[in-house]
Coordinates of C-alpha atoms and ligand atoms in Angstrom, one line a residue:
Chain A
X255 CA 137.1 -212.7 -20.8
X256 CA 134.1 -213.4 -18.9
X257 CA 131.1 -213.6 -20.5
X258 CA 127.5 -211.7 -19.8
X259 CA 125.7 -212.1 -16.5
X260 CA 122.0 -211.2 -16.2
X261 CA 121.5 -209.4 -12.2
X262 CA 118.1 -208.6 -11.2
X263 CA 118.1 -205.7 -9.5
X264 CA 114.8 -205.2 -7.4
X265 CA 112.1 -205.3 -7.2
X266 CA 112.5 -205.0 -3.2
X267 CA 115.9 -203.3 -2.8
X268 CA 117.2 -201.4 0.2
X269 CA 117.4 -197.5 -1.3
X270 CA 114.2 -198.3 -3.3
X271 CA 111.2 -197.2 -1.1
X272 CA 108.9 -199.0 -3.8
X273 CA 108.6 -202.0 -5.9
X274 CA 110.9 -201.5 -9.0
X275 CA 112.6 -204.0 -10.8
X276 CA 115.8 -203.6 -12.9
X277 CA 117.0 -206.4 -15.5
X278 CA 120.8 -205.4 -15.8
X279 CA 123.1 -207.3 -18.7
X280 CA 126.2 -206.9 -16.6
X281 CA 130.1 -207.9 -18.4
X282 CA 132.3 -207.6 -15.2
X283 CA 131.4 -204.1 -13.6
X284 CA 129.7 -202.5 -16.2
X285 CA 125.9 -202.5 -17.4
X286 CA 125.8 -203.4 -20.9
X287 CA 121.9 -202.9 -21.0
X288 CA 119.2 -202.3 -18.3
X289 CA 115.8 -203.4 -18.9
X290 CA 113.0 -201.6 -16.1
X291 CA 110.3 -203.7 -14.9
X292 CA 107.1 -202.3 -13.3
X293 CA 103.8 -203.0 -12.7
X294 CA 103.7 -204.5 -9.3
X295 CA 101.4 -201.8 -7.8
X296 CA 98.6 -201.2 -10.9
X297 CA 95.3 -200.0 -9.9
X298 CA 93.6 -199.4 -12.3
X299 CA 92.7 -195.6 -11.7
X300 CA 92.2 -194.6 -15.3
X301 CA 89.7 -197.1 -16.0
X302 CA 88.0 -196.5 -12.2
X303 CA 87.4 -192.9 -13.4
X304 CA 85.4 -193.5 -16.2
X305 CA 82.7 -195.0 -13.8
X306 CA 83.0 -192.5 -10.9
X307 CA 81.1 -189.0 -10.7
X308 CA 83.3 -186.5 -12.1
X309 CA 83.2 -184.3 -8.7
X310 CA 84.5 -187.4 -6.9
X311 CA 86.9 -188.0 -9.1
X312 CA 89.1 -185.6 -7.7
X313 CA 89.8 -187.4 -4.7
X314 CA 90.4 -190.6 -7.1
X315 CA 93.1 -188.2 -8.8
X316 CA 94.5 -187.1 -5.5
X317 CA 95.0 -190.5 -4.5
X318 CA 97.3 -190.9 -7.8
X319 CA 100.4 -190.0 -6.1
X320 CA 101.3 -190.2 -2.5
X321 CA 103.9 -187.5 -2.2
X322 CA 102.5 -185.4 -4.6
X323 CA 98.6 -185.4 -4.4
X324 CA 98.1 -181.7 -4.2
X325 CA 99.5 -181.7 -7.7
X326 CA 97.3 -184.2 -9.3
X327 CA 93.9 -182.7 -7.7
X328 CA 95.4 -179.5 -9.1
X329 CA 95.7 -180.8 -12.6
X330 CA 92.5 -182.5 -12.5
X331 CA 90.6 -179.2 -11.0
X332 CA 92.8 -177.0 -13.7
X333 CA 91.6 -179.4 -16.4
X334 CA 87.8 -179.5 -15.6
X335 CA 87.7 -175.8 -14.8
X336 CA 88.8 -175.6 -18.8
X337 CA 86.3 -178.0 -19.7
X338 CA 83.5 -176.5 -17.9
X339 CA 84.9 -172.9 -18.5
X340 CA 85.1 -172.1 -14.3
X341 CA 86.9 -168.7 -14.0
X342 CA 88.3 -169.2 -10.6
X343 CA 88.7 -166.6 -7.9
X344 CA 92.2 -165.1 -8.2
X345 CA 92.4 -165.3 -4.3
X346 CA 91.8 -169.2 -5.3
X347 CA 94.4 -169.1 -7.5
X348 CA 97.3 -168.2 -5.1
X349 CA 96.4 -170.3 -2.5
X350 CA 96.8 -173.1 -5.0
X351 CA 99.9 -171.8 -6.0
X352 CA 101.3 -171.4 -2.1
X353 CA 100.0 -174.7 -1.1
X354 CA 101.6 -176.4 -4.9
X355 CA 105.0 -174.7 -3.7
X356 CA 104.8 -176.4 -0.1
X357 CA 104.0 -180.0 -2.0
X358 CA 107.5 -179.1 -4.4
X359 CA 109.3 -178.7 -1.0
X360 CA 108.1 -181.7 1.1
X361 CA 108.5 -183.5 -2.1
X362 CA 112.0 -182.7 -2.6
X363 CA 113.8 -182.5 1.1
X364 CA 111.9 -186.1 0.8
X365 CA 114.0 -186.6 -2.0
X366 CA 117.4 -184.9 -0.8
X367 CA 116.7 -187.3 2.5
X368 CA 116.0 -190.7 0.5
X369 CA 119.2 -189.6 -1.9
X370 CA 122.0 -188.8 1.5
X371 CA 120.7 -192.2 2.7
X372 CA 121.5 -193.6 -0.5
X373 CA 124.6 -192.6 -0.4
X374 CA 125.2 -193.9 3.2
X375 CA 125.2 -190.4 5.2
X376 CA 122.6 -191.3 7.7
X377 CA 122.7 -188.3 9.4
X378 CA 122.2 -185.9 6.8
X379 CA 118.9 -187.8 5.9
X380 CA 117.5 -187.2 9.6
X381 CA 118.6 -183.3 9.0
X382 CA 116.9 -183.2 5.9
X383 CA 113.9 -185.0 7.3
X384 CA 114.0 -182.8 9.9
X385 CA 113.4 -179.7 7.8
X386 CA 111.2 -181.5 5.9
X387 CA 108.9 -181.4 9.3
X388 CA 108.5 -177.3 9.1
X389 CA 107.4 -178.0 6.0
X390 CA 104.7 -180.9 6.8
X391 CA 103.5 -178.4 9.8
X392 CA 102.6 -175.8 7.3
X393 CA 101.0 -178.3 5.4
X394 CA 99.0 -179.5 7.7
X395 CA 98.3 -176.3 9.5
X396 CA 96.7 -174.8 6.4
X397 CA 95.4 -177.7 4.6
X398 CA 94.2 -179.9 7.3
X399 CA 95.9 -183.2 6.2
X400 CA 99.5 -183.9 6.1
X401 CA 99.7 -185.8 2.8
X402 CA 95.9 -185.8 1.6
X403 CA 95.3 -182.8 1.6
X404 CA 91.9 -182.2 -0.2
X405 CA 92.2 -178.5 -0.6
X406 CA 91.4 -177.8 -4.1
X407 CA 88.0 -178.3 -5.5
X408 CA 86.4 -177.9 -8.8
X409 CA 86.3 -174.0 -8.8
X410 CA 88.4 -172.9 -6.1
X411 CA 89.9 -174.2 -3.2
X412 CA 88.0 -175.5 -0.2
X413 CA 89.8 -173.3 2.7
X414 CA 91.1 -170.0 3.0
X415 CA 93.8 -168.9 4.4
X416 CA 93.3 -166.5 7.9
X417 CA 95.6 -164.3 9.2
X418 CA 97.1 -166.3 11.7
X419 CA 97.7 -169.2 9.2
X420 CA 99.9 -166.4 7.0
X421 CA 101.9 -165.5 10.5
X422 CA 102.6 -169.0 11.1
X423 CA 103.7 -169.8 7.0
X424 CA 106.1 -167.0 7.4
X425 CA 107.5 -167.9 10.5
X426 CA 108.1 -171.5 9.5
X427 CA 109.5 -170.2 6.3
X428 CA 112.2 -168.3 8.0
X429 CA 112.9 -171.5 10.2
X430 CA 113.3 -173.7 7.2
X431 CA 115.1 -171.5 5.5
X432 CA 117.6 -171.4 8.3
X433 CA 117.4 -175.3 8.2
X434 CA 117.8 -175.9 4.9
X435 CA 120.9 -173.3 4.3
X436 CA 122.9 -175.8 6.0
X437 CA 121.7 -178.8 4.2
X438 CA 122.3 -177.2 1.1
X439 CA 126.0 -176.5 2.3
X440 CA 126.7 -180.1 3.3
X441 CA 125.3 -181.4 -0.2
X442 CA 127.4 -178.8 -2.1
X443 CA 130.0 -178.7 -0.5
X444 CA 130.8 -182.3 0.9
X445 CA 133.6 -183.9 -1.1
X446 CA 131.9 -187.3 -0.9
X447 CA 128.5 -186.6 -2.1
X448 CA 130.6 -185.4 -5.0
X449 CA 132.7 -188.3 -5.9
X450 CA 129.2 -190.3 -5.6
X451 CA 127.5 -188.1 -8.4
X452 CA 129.8 -186.2 -10.1
X453 CA 130.2 -187.3 -13.7
X454 CA 127.9 -190.3 -13.0
X455 CA 124.8 -191.1 -15.1
X456 CA 125.8 -188.5 -17.6
X457 CA 122.5 -187.3 -20.3
X458 CA 123.5 -184.8 -22.7
X459 CA 121.4 -182.1 -24.1
X460 CA 120.7 -183.5 -27.0
X461 CA 119.8 -187.2 -25.5
X462 CA 117.3 -185.5 -23.0
X463 CA 115.1 -184.0 -25.8
X464 CA 114.8 -186.9 -27.7
X465 CA 114.4 -189.2 -25.0
X466 CA 111.4 -187.0 -23.6
X467 CA 113.4 -186.6 -19.8
X468 CA 110.9 -184.0 -18.0
X469 CA 111.2 -182.0 -14.9
X470 CA 114.7 -181.6 -12.8
X471 CA 116.1 -184.5 -15.2
X472 CA 115.7 -181.9 -18.3
X473 CA 116.8 -178.7 -16.5
X474 CA 120.1 -180.7 -15.4
X475 CA 120.8 -181.4 -18.7
X476 CA 120.2 -177.4 -19.8
X477 CA 117.4 -177.4 -21.1
X478 CA 115.2 -174.3 -19.5
X479 CA 111.9 -175.9 -19.5
X480 CA 109.5 -175.3 -16.7
X481 CA 105.9 -175.9 -17.2
X482 CA 105.1 -173.5 -14.1
X483 CA 105.9 -171.1 -17.4
X484 CA 102.7 -171.7 -18.7
X485 CA 101.1 -169.3 -15.9
X486 CA 98.6 -171.9 -14.5
X487 CA 97.4 -171.1 -11.3
X488 CA 99.0 -167.7 -10.1
X489 CA 102.5 -168.6 -11.9
X490 CA 101.9 -165.7 -14.7
X491 CA 102.0 -163.3 -12.2
X492 CA 104.9 -164.2 -9.8
X493 CA 108.7 -163.7 -10.7
X494 CA 111.0 -166.4 -11.4
X495 CA 113.0 -168.4 -13.7
X496 CA 113.5 -172.1 -14.4
X497 CA 116.8 -173.4 -12.6
X498 CA 119.1 -174.8 -14.8
X499 CA 122.4 -176.5 -14.7
X500 CA 125.0 -177.3 -17.2
X501 CA 126.6 -180.3 -15.9
X502 CA 124.7 -183.4 -17.3
X503 CA 125.3 -185.7 -14.6
X504 CA 123.5 -186.9 -11.4
X505 CA 125.3 -184.1 -9.5
X506 CA 123.3 -181.4 -11.7
X507 CA 120.2 -183.1 -11.3
X508 CA 121.0 -182.9 -7.3
X509 CA 121.7 -179.0 -7.3
X510 CA 118.8 -178.0 -9.5
X511 CA 116.4 -179.4 -6.6
X512 CA 118.3 -178.1 -4.1
X513 CA 118.1 -174.6 -5.5
X514 CA 114.3 -175.5 -6.3
X515 CA 113.8 -175.5 -3.0
X516 CA 115.1 -172.1 -2.3
X517 CA 113.4 -170.7 -5.7
X518 CA 110.1 -172.2 -3.8
X519 CA 110.6 -170.7 -0.6
X520 CA 110.6 -167.3 -3.0
X521 CA 107.6 -168.0 -4.7
X522 CA 105.3 -168.6 -1.3
X523 CA 106.8 -165.2 0.1
X524 CA 105.8 -163.3 -3.4
X525 CA 102.2 -165.2 -3.4
X526 CA 102.1 -164.3 0.5
X527 CA 102.5 -160.4 -0.3
X528 CA 100.3 -160.2 -3.3
X529 CA 97.6 -162.4 -1.8
X530 CA 94.6 -160.6 -3.4
X531 CA 91.5 -160.5 -1.1
X532 CA 88.0 -162.0 -2.2
X533 CA 86.3 -165.1 -2.3
X534 CA 88.0 -168.3 -3.0
X535 CA 85.1 -170.6 -4.5
X536 CA 82.8 -170.0 -7.5
X537 CA 80.1 -172.3 -7.6
X538 CA 80.3 -174.4 -10.9
X539 CA 76.6 -176.1 -12.3
X540 CA 76.1 -178.5 -15.4
X541 CA 78.9 -181.4 -16.8
X542 CA 82.0 -181.3 -18.4
X543 CA 81.8 -181.9 -22.1
X544 CA 85.1 -181.7 -24.6
X545 CA 88.3 -182.9 -24.1
X546 CA 91.6 -180.9 -22.7
X547 CA 95.4 -181.2 -22.3
X548 CA 96.8 -179.9 -18.9
X549 CA 100.3 -179.5 -18.0
X550 CA 101.4 -179.2 -14.6
X551 CA 105.1 -178.9 -13.3
X552 CA 105.2 -181.8 -10.6
X553 CA 108.3 -182.0 -8.4
X554 CA 109.4 -184.6 -10.4
X555 CA 108.4 -183.0 -13.4
X556 CA 105.7 -182.4 -16.2
X557 CA 102.3 -184.3 -15.5
X558 CA 100.2 -184.4 -18.3
X559 CA 96.2 -184.7 -18.0
X560 CA 94.1 -185.8 -21.0
X561 CA 90.7 -185.4 -20.5
X562 CA 87.9 -186.2 -22.8
X563 CA 84.0 -185.6 -21.0
X564 CA 81.2 -186.3 -23.3
X565 CA 78.5 -184.2 -21.0
X566 CA 77.6 -187.4 -18.7
X567 CA 78.3 -187.9 -14.8
X568 CA 81.3 -189.7 -15.3
X569 CA 84.5 -188.7 -17.9
X570 CA 85.1 -190.8 -20.9
X571 CA 88.6 -191.1 -21.0
X572 CA 91.2 -190.2 -18.2
X573 CA 94.3 -190.1 -19.2
X574 CA 97.4 -189.7 -17.1
X575 CA 100.9 -189.4 -18.2
X576 CA 103.4 -189.1 -14.4
X577 CA 106.8 -187.7 -14.9
X578 CA 108.5 -191.0 -13.7
X579 CA 107.1 -192.4 -17.0
X580 CA 108.9 -190.5 -19.3
X581 CA 112.0 -190.2 -17.3
X582 CA 112.4 -194.4 -17.7
X583 CA 114.0 -194.1 -20.9
X584 CA 116.8 -191.6 -20.0
X585 CA 117.1 -193.6 -16.9
X586 CA 118.0 -196.6 -19.3
X587 CA 120.5 -194.5 -21.3
X588 CA 122.1 -193.2 -18.1
X589 CA 122.3 -196.8 -16.9
X590 CA 124.2 -198.0 -19.9
X591 CA 127.9 -198.3 -19.1
X592 CA 127.6 -197.4 -15.3
X593 CA 129.0 -199.6 -12.6
X594 CA 126.7 -201.8 -10.5
X595 CA 127.8 -199.8 -7.7
X596 CA 126.1 -196.7 -9.3
X597 CA 122.9 -198.0 -10.2
X598 CA 120.6 -197.3 -7.1
X599 CA 122.4 -193.6 -7.3
X600 CA 121.5 -193.1 -10.7
X601 CA 118.2 -194.5 -10.6
X602 CA 117.6 -192.1 -7.6
X603 CA 118.5 -189.2 -9.2
X604 CA 115.9 -188.9 -11.6
X605 CA 113.4 -188.9 -8.5
X606 CA 111.6 -192.4 -9.5
X607 CA 108.2 -192.3 -8.0
X608 CA 106.6 -195.9 -9.1
X609 CA 103.4 -196.0 -7.5
X610 CA 102.1 -192.8 -10.0
X611 CA 103.6 -194.7 -12.5
X612 CA 101.5 -197.2 -12.5
X613 CA 98.4 -195.5 -11.2
Chain B
X575 CA 138.0 -177.2 11.4
X576 CA 136.4 -174.2 13.3
X577 CA 132.8 -174.8 11.7
X578 CA 133.2 -178.8 13.0
X579 CA 133.5 -177.5 16.4
X580 CA 130.5 -174.9 15.8
X581 CA 128.6 -177.9 14.9
X582 CA 129.7 -180.2 17.8
X583 CA 128.8 -177.4 21.1
X584 CA 125.9 -176.7 18.9
X585 CA 124.6 -180.6 19.0
X586 CA 125.9 -180.5 22.5
X587 CA 124.0 -177.8 24.1
X588 CA 120.5 -178.0 22.1
X589 CA 117.9 -180.3 23.1
X590 CA 116.4 -183.1 21.1
X591 CA 113.9 -182.1 18.1
X592 CA 111.7 -185.3 18.4
X593 CA 109.3 -186.3 21.1
X594 CA 108.7 -189.0 23.3
X595 CA 105.9 -189.7 21.3
X596 CA 103.3 -192.0 23.6
X597 CA 104.7 -190.3 26.7
X598 CA 104.3 -186.3 24.9
X599 CA 101.5 -185.9 21.8
X600 CA 101.5 -182.7 19.9
X601 CA 97.9 -181.5 20.3
X602 CA 97.0 -181.4 16.6
X603 CA 96.3 -178.3 14.7
X604 CA 92.6 -176.8 14.8
X605 CA 92.2 -177.3 11.4
X606 CA 93.4 -180.8 10.9
X607 CA 91.0 -183.2 9.5
X608 CA 90.7 -186.3 12.0
X609 CA 87.7 -188.2 11.8
X610 CA 84.0 -187.7 11.3
X611 CA 81.2 -187.8 14.3
X612 CA 77.6 -187.7 13.6
X613 CA 75.2 -185.5 15.6
X614 CA 72.0 -188.0 14.8
X615 CA 69.8 -185.6 16.8
X616 CA 70.1 -183.0 14.0
X617 CA 69.7 -185.2 11.1
X618 CA 67.1 -185.3 8.9
X619 CA 67.8 -188.1 6.7
X620 CA 68.2 -186.2 3.6
X621 CA 71.0 -188.3 2.0
X622 CA 73.2 -185.8 0.3
X623 CA 75.9 -187.3 2.9
X624 CA 75.8 -190.7 1.2
X625 CA 75.3 -189.0 -2.4
X626 CA 78.2 -187.0 -2.3
X627 CA 80.9 -189.3 -0.4
X628 CA 83.6 -190.1 -2.9
X629 CA 84.4 -193.1 -0.8
X630 CA 80.3 -194.6 -0.6
X631 CA 80.8 -195.3 2.8
X632 CA 77.6 -193.6 4.5
X633 CA 74.7 -195.5 4.4
X634 CA 71.7 -193.5 5.3
X635 CA 68.1 -195.2 6.1
X636 CA 65.0 -192.9 6.1
X637 CA 62.7 -195.9 7.4
X638 CA 65.0 -197.6 10.1
X639 CA 66.1 -193.8 11.4
X640 CA 69.6 -195.1 10.9
X641 CA 72.9 -193.6 9.9
X642 CA 76.2 -195.2 9.4
X643 CA 79.6 -195.4 8.1
X644 CA 82.6 -197.5 8.0
X645 CA 85.4 -195.6 9.6
X646 CA 87.8 -197.5 7.9
X647 CA 86.6 -196.5 3.8
X648 CA 86.2 -193.1 4.9
X649 CA 89.2 -191.0 3.3
X650 CA 88.4 -187.9 5.7
X651 CA 87.8 -185.4 2.8
X652 CA 85.1 -183.6 4.8
X653 CA 82.2 -183.6 1.4
X654 CA 79.8 -184.7 4.0
X655 CA 80.4 -182.2 6.2
X656 CA 80.0 -179.7 3.7
X657 CA 76.9 -180.8 2.1
X658 CA 75.2 -181.9 5.1
X659 CA 72.5 -179.0 5.7
X660 CA 71.9 -179.4 9.2
X661 CA 75.1 -179.8 10.7
X662 CA 74.3 -183.2 11.7
X663 CA 78.7 -184.4 11.1
X664 CA 81.0 -182.7 12.1
X665 CA 84.9 -183.1 12.1
X666 CA 86.9 -184.0 14.7
X667 CA 90.4 -183.1 15.1
X668 CA 91.7 -186.5 16.3
X669 CA 92.7 -189.4 14.4
X670 CA 90.9 -192.4 15.0
X671 CA 91.8 -195.0 17.3
X672 CA 93.6 -198.4 16.4
X673 CA 90.7 -201.4 16.8
X674 CA 90.8 -205.2 16.6
X675 CA 87.9 -205.7 14.9
X676 CA 86.4 -203.1 11.8
X677 CA 82.7 -202.2 11.9
X678 CA 80.5 -199.7 10.8
X679 CA 79.3 -196.9 13.6
X680 CA 75.7 -197.0 13.4
X681 CA 73.8 -194.4 15.2
X682 CA 70.3 -194.8 15.7
X683 CA 67.8 -191.6 15.8
X684 CA 64.9 -192.1 18.4
X685 CA 61.5 -190.2 18.1
X686 CA 60.4 -188.3 14.7
X687 CA 62.6 -186.8 12.2
X688 CA 63.0 -183.1 13.2
X689 CA 62.0 -180.6 11.5
X690 CA 65.2 -178.4 10.7
X691 CA 64.7 -175.6 8.1
X692 CA 67.7 -177.1 5.9
X693 CA 68.9 -173.2 4.7
X694 CA 69.0 -172.4 8.7
X695 CA 73.0 -173.3 9.1
X696 CA 74.9 -173.1 12.4
X697 CA 72.2 -174.2 14.4
X698 CA 74.5 -175.5 17.1
Chain C
X474 CA 88.7 -177.7 -28.5
X475 CA 91.9 -179.2 -28.0
X476 CA 94.5 -176.6 -29.0
X477 CA 97.3 -177.3 -31.5
X478 CA 95.4 -180.4 -33.1
X479 CA 97.1 -182.1 -36.4
X480 CA 94.8 -184.6 -38.0
X481 CA 96.7 -186.9 -40.5
X482 CA 96.3 -190.6 -41.3
X483 CA 97.9 -193.9 -40.2
X484 CA 100.3 -193.7 -43.2
X485 CA 101.3 -190.3 -42.6
X486 CA 102.5 -191.2 -39.4
X487 CA 106.3 -191.4 -39.5
X488 CA 106.5 -189.1 -42.1
X489 CA 105.3 -186.6 -39.7
X490 CA 107.2 -188.0 -36.6
X491 CA 110.5 -188.0 -38.9
X492 CA 109.7 -184.4 -39.5
X493 CA 109.5 -183.0 -36.0
X494 CA 112.0 -185.6 -34.8
X495 CA 114.4 -183.4 -37.2
X496 CA 113.1 -180.2 -35.4
X497 CA 113.7 -181.1 -31.9
X498 CA 110.3 -181.7 -30.7
X499 CA 110.1 -183.4 -27.5
X500 CA 107.6 -186.6 -27.4
X501 CA 105.4 -186.4 -24.3
X502 CA 103.3 -189.3 -24.6
X503 CA 100.7 -191.0 -26.8
X504 CA 96.8 -191.4 -25.7
X505 CA 94.7 -193.8 -27.0
X506 CA 90.8 -193.5 -26.5
X507 CA 88.1 -196.1 -27.1
X508 CA 85.3 -194.1 -28.8
X509 CA 83.1 -197.0 -29.6
X510 CA 83.9 -197.3 -33.1
X511 CA 87.6 -197.6 -33.2
X512 CA 90.5 -196.1 -31.2
X513 CA 91.4 -192.4 -31.3
X514 CA 95.1 -192.1 -30.9
X515 CA 96.9 -188.7 -29.9
X516 CA 100.7 -188.0 -29.8
X517 CA 101.5 -185.4 -27.7
X518 CA 104.5 -183.4 -28.6
X519 CA 106.3 -180.5 -27.4
X520 CA 109.2 -177.6 -28.2
X521 CA 109.0 -174.5 -25.7
X522 CA 106.1 -174.8 -24.1
X523 CA 104.0 -175.3 -27.5
X524 CA 101.8 -178.5 -27.9
X525 CA 101.2 -179.8 -30.7
X526 CA 99.2 -182.9 -30.9
X527 CA 98.9 -185.7 -34.2
X528 CA 95.7 -187.2 -34.7
X529 CA 94.1 -190.3 -36.3
X530 CA 92.0 -192.9 -35.7
X531 CA 92.0 -196.8 -36.4
X532 CA 89.6 -199.9 -36.2
X533 CA 90.0 -202.2 -33.8
X534 CA 92.4 -204.7 -34.0
X535 CA 94.4 -202.7 -37.1
X536 CA 98.2 -202.3 -36.2
X537 CA 100.2 -199.4 -36.0
X538 CA 104.1 -198.6 -37.0
X539 CA 106.2 -198.2 -34.0
X540 CA 107.5 -194.6 -34.1
X541 CA 110.9 -196.1 -31.9
X542 CA 112.9 -195.5 -35.2
X543 CA 112.8 -191.5 -34.2
X544 CA 112.1 -191.3 -30.7
X545 CA 113.2 -194.2 -28.3
X546 CA 111.2 -193.2 -25.5
X547 CA 108.2 -193.9 -27.4
X548 CA 108.6 -197.3 -26.6
X549 CA 106.7 -196.8 -23.0
X550 CA 103.9 -195.3 -24.3
X551 CA 103.3 -197.9 -27.3
X552 CA 103.5 -200.6 -24.5
X553 CA 100.7 -198.7 -22.6
X554 CA 98.7 -199.0 -25.8
X555 CA 99.3 -202.2 -26.0
X556 CA 98.5 -203.3 -22.4
X557 CA 95.2 -200.7 -22.0
X558 CA 93.5 -200.8 -25.5
X559 CA 95.0 -204.5 -27.3
X560 CA 96.7 -201.9 -30.0
X561 CA 99.2 -204.0 -31.9
X562 CA 102.3 -202.0 -32.6
X563 CA 104.7 -203.4 -35.1
X564 CA 108.7 -203.5 -34.7
X565 CA 108.4 -202.4 -31.3
X566 CA 112.2 -203.0 -30.2
X567 CA 111.3 -203.3 -26.1
X568 CA 108.5 -205.7 -26.1
X569 CA 106.8 -206.5 -22.8
X570 CA 103.9 -209.0 -24.6
X571 CA 101.1 -206.9 -22.8
X572 CA 102.4 -207.6 -19.1
X573 CA 104.1 -203.6 -19.2
X574 CA 101.7 -203.0 -16.5
X575 CA 99.0 -205.2 -15.8
X576 CA 100.0 -208.8 -15.4
X577 CA 98.9 -212.0 -15.9
X578 CA 96.7 -212.1 -12.7
X579 CA 94.7 -208.9 -13.7
X580 CA 91.1 -209.9 -14.0
X581 CA 90.1 -207.7 -16.8
X582 CA 92.3 -208.6 -19.6
X583 CA 92.6 -205.2 -21.9
X584 CA 90.9 -202.9 -19.3
X585 CA 90.2 -199.6 -21.1
X586 CA 88.2 -201.3 -24.1
X587 CA 84.5 -200.6 -23.7
X588 CA 84.0 -204.0 -24.7
X589 CA 86.2 -205.5 -21.6
X590 CA 84.2 -203.4 -19.1
X591 CA 81.4 -206.1 -19.9
X592 CA 78.5 -206.4 -17.5
X593 CA 79.8 -204.7 -14.5
X594 CA 80.3 -201.5 -16.1
X595 CA 78.5 -198.4 -14.5
X596 CA 79.0 -196.6 -11.2
X597 CA 80.8 -198.0 -8.3
X598 CA 79.1 -199.4 -5.8
X599 CA 79.1 -199.6 -2.0
X600 CA 80.2 -203.3 -0.8
Ligands
SF4_1125 S1 84.8 -187.8 5.3 FE1 84.6 -188.0 2.9 S2 85.0 -190.3 2.9 FE2 84.1 -190.0 4.9 S3 82.1 -190.3 5.2 FE3 82.6 -188.1 4.4 S4 82.5 -188.2 2.6 FE4 82.8 -190.3 3.3
SF4_1126 S1 73.4 -184.5 4.9 FE1 73.4 -184.7 7.2 S2 71.3 -184.5 7.5 FE2 71.4 -185.0 5.3 S3 71.1 -187.7 6.0 FE3 73.6 -186.9 5.6 S4 73.7 -186.1 8.3 FE4 71.4 -186.4 7.6

């Protein structure tokens, strides 16, 4: 009988792109208990927002996360529009939808590459990122920046899609679909990947709700919940169903993300087809007052913004709850009882984004 | 088995996806936000860009007739370009080059401040 | 303005939360705001895309009971409350001792309290 050992895992570890620490209490190869340690990159965005002008805070919100920057800007703009009673023109709503789906695609493809890398599948990692480059091109062509797009503003969007851009989008979507199909096949058929993920990191349906899981983690456990069903931006007018998998393991969460890529491609095509004409921006006057809760589906799950404004030029309270923060308790639950070698795969399976967790 | 053969053949006969970077560069897209440039002759020193900049990196001095930007603070959001009434700031699609020292770019305007009607957009 | 708010008192909290836990609501988060006269707490819950907010106010320095017996995941936002607003939470199973997200090196101790902002409150100016 061997006693308990405590293994510090991280903050610098080969599979995590960001500093994230696990304190693993082990008995032989099994994890008995796991305590996460975060806070290596806290930037104090919530406090800074209460001292900046609200219009400039948009750019601050965009910088909460380096991957889903568009989603944060969208959530912020949607919240302030609710506070200030601004009706966004329909064309702007559709453009927001298109860009939000592009952001989801690039984030999922990024994760797919990283996951392949964590399995030790280097060539698949490169294939996934090669496909991702089509998305990055689309983002840069239509929004002007690869990561920090600054394309949403309060009252609409700052850029319009002209004919040429729409052609570019459709052309690249076709290329992307063909390329992604190959990656998808490898992921769903390869025995090695199945061996690493099937039955690893089980999170049952009841646990997922009780522990507050969000996004693909929740949908991988058989709960059909997708914040896009709330119908923000133009989602209310497009046809889609949340992707749900029932096997509750890391494999299910992976398949949810893979299938969501196809769903995003489909949504972009639908939105382009229905794209209405007209303005993309309305003038916004006055100062925000009141409080609002906005929920938006990020690639990693539900994002909650709570904003309280008091009619001055800065906000009174700016609260961000990012999806990874909600997914930490389910992750602790999944890791208990797992092998040490599975810890990286399970941790990756919720798609951790530490920077936005610490904002 | 045949599938694998297919893949092998495809990879043998298709060229690389990557570019030999410094030797061959991709042209940035027309709408790329690269860096901002000042057209100081047009500036009327109205301070709008300074007020709108979220990174607080523009300093406009009306008395001295100088306009300066710290390019390493600038987040290339394009707000200053949007608010400038006389198109005295333009967006360039090439990213800024690496430097050895971080220094603000200071532009000085000679002669009297031009009388440009701020409503007349598209003067260039 | 905020939709789906239910005003409660601090003493009702555990009872209400127990009821929600029984009905399978999902805890989204807990938000604390320094209102100047105390701290305003909102517990956000969700069920099938319906949002429910339980809300009550406490004074500075008052403690609140932890809801981790019903929702284990509450330890994350409760530790955040401790870090950012200095709200003491009793019976916290995973207690980071004010060091969950901020560290000993953070210059401002309880950053989201108005008092903590101190002299340098106001807009951020260029250096
Ligand atoms: S681009 Fe944005 S950050 Fe840069 S100087 Fe202009 S307003 Fe400031
Ligand atoms: S907004 Fe344009 S004209 Fe006004 S100070 Fe800035 S650069 Fe000059």
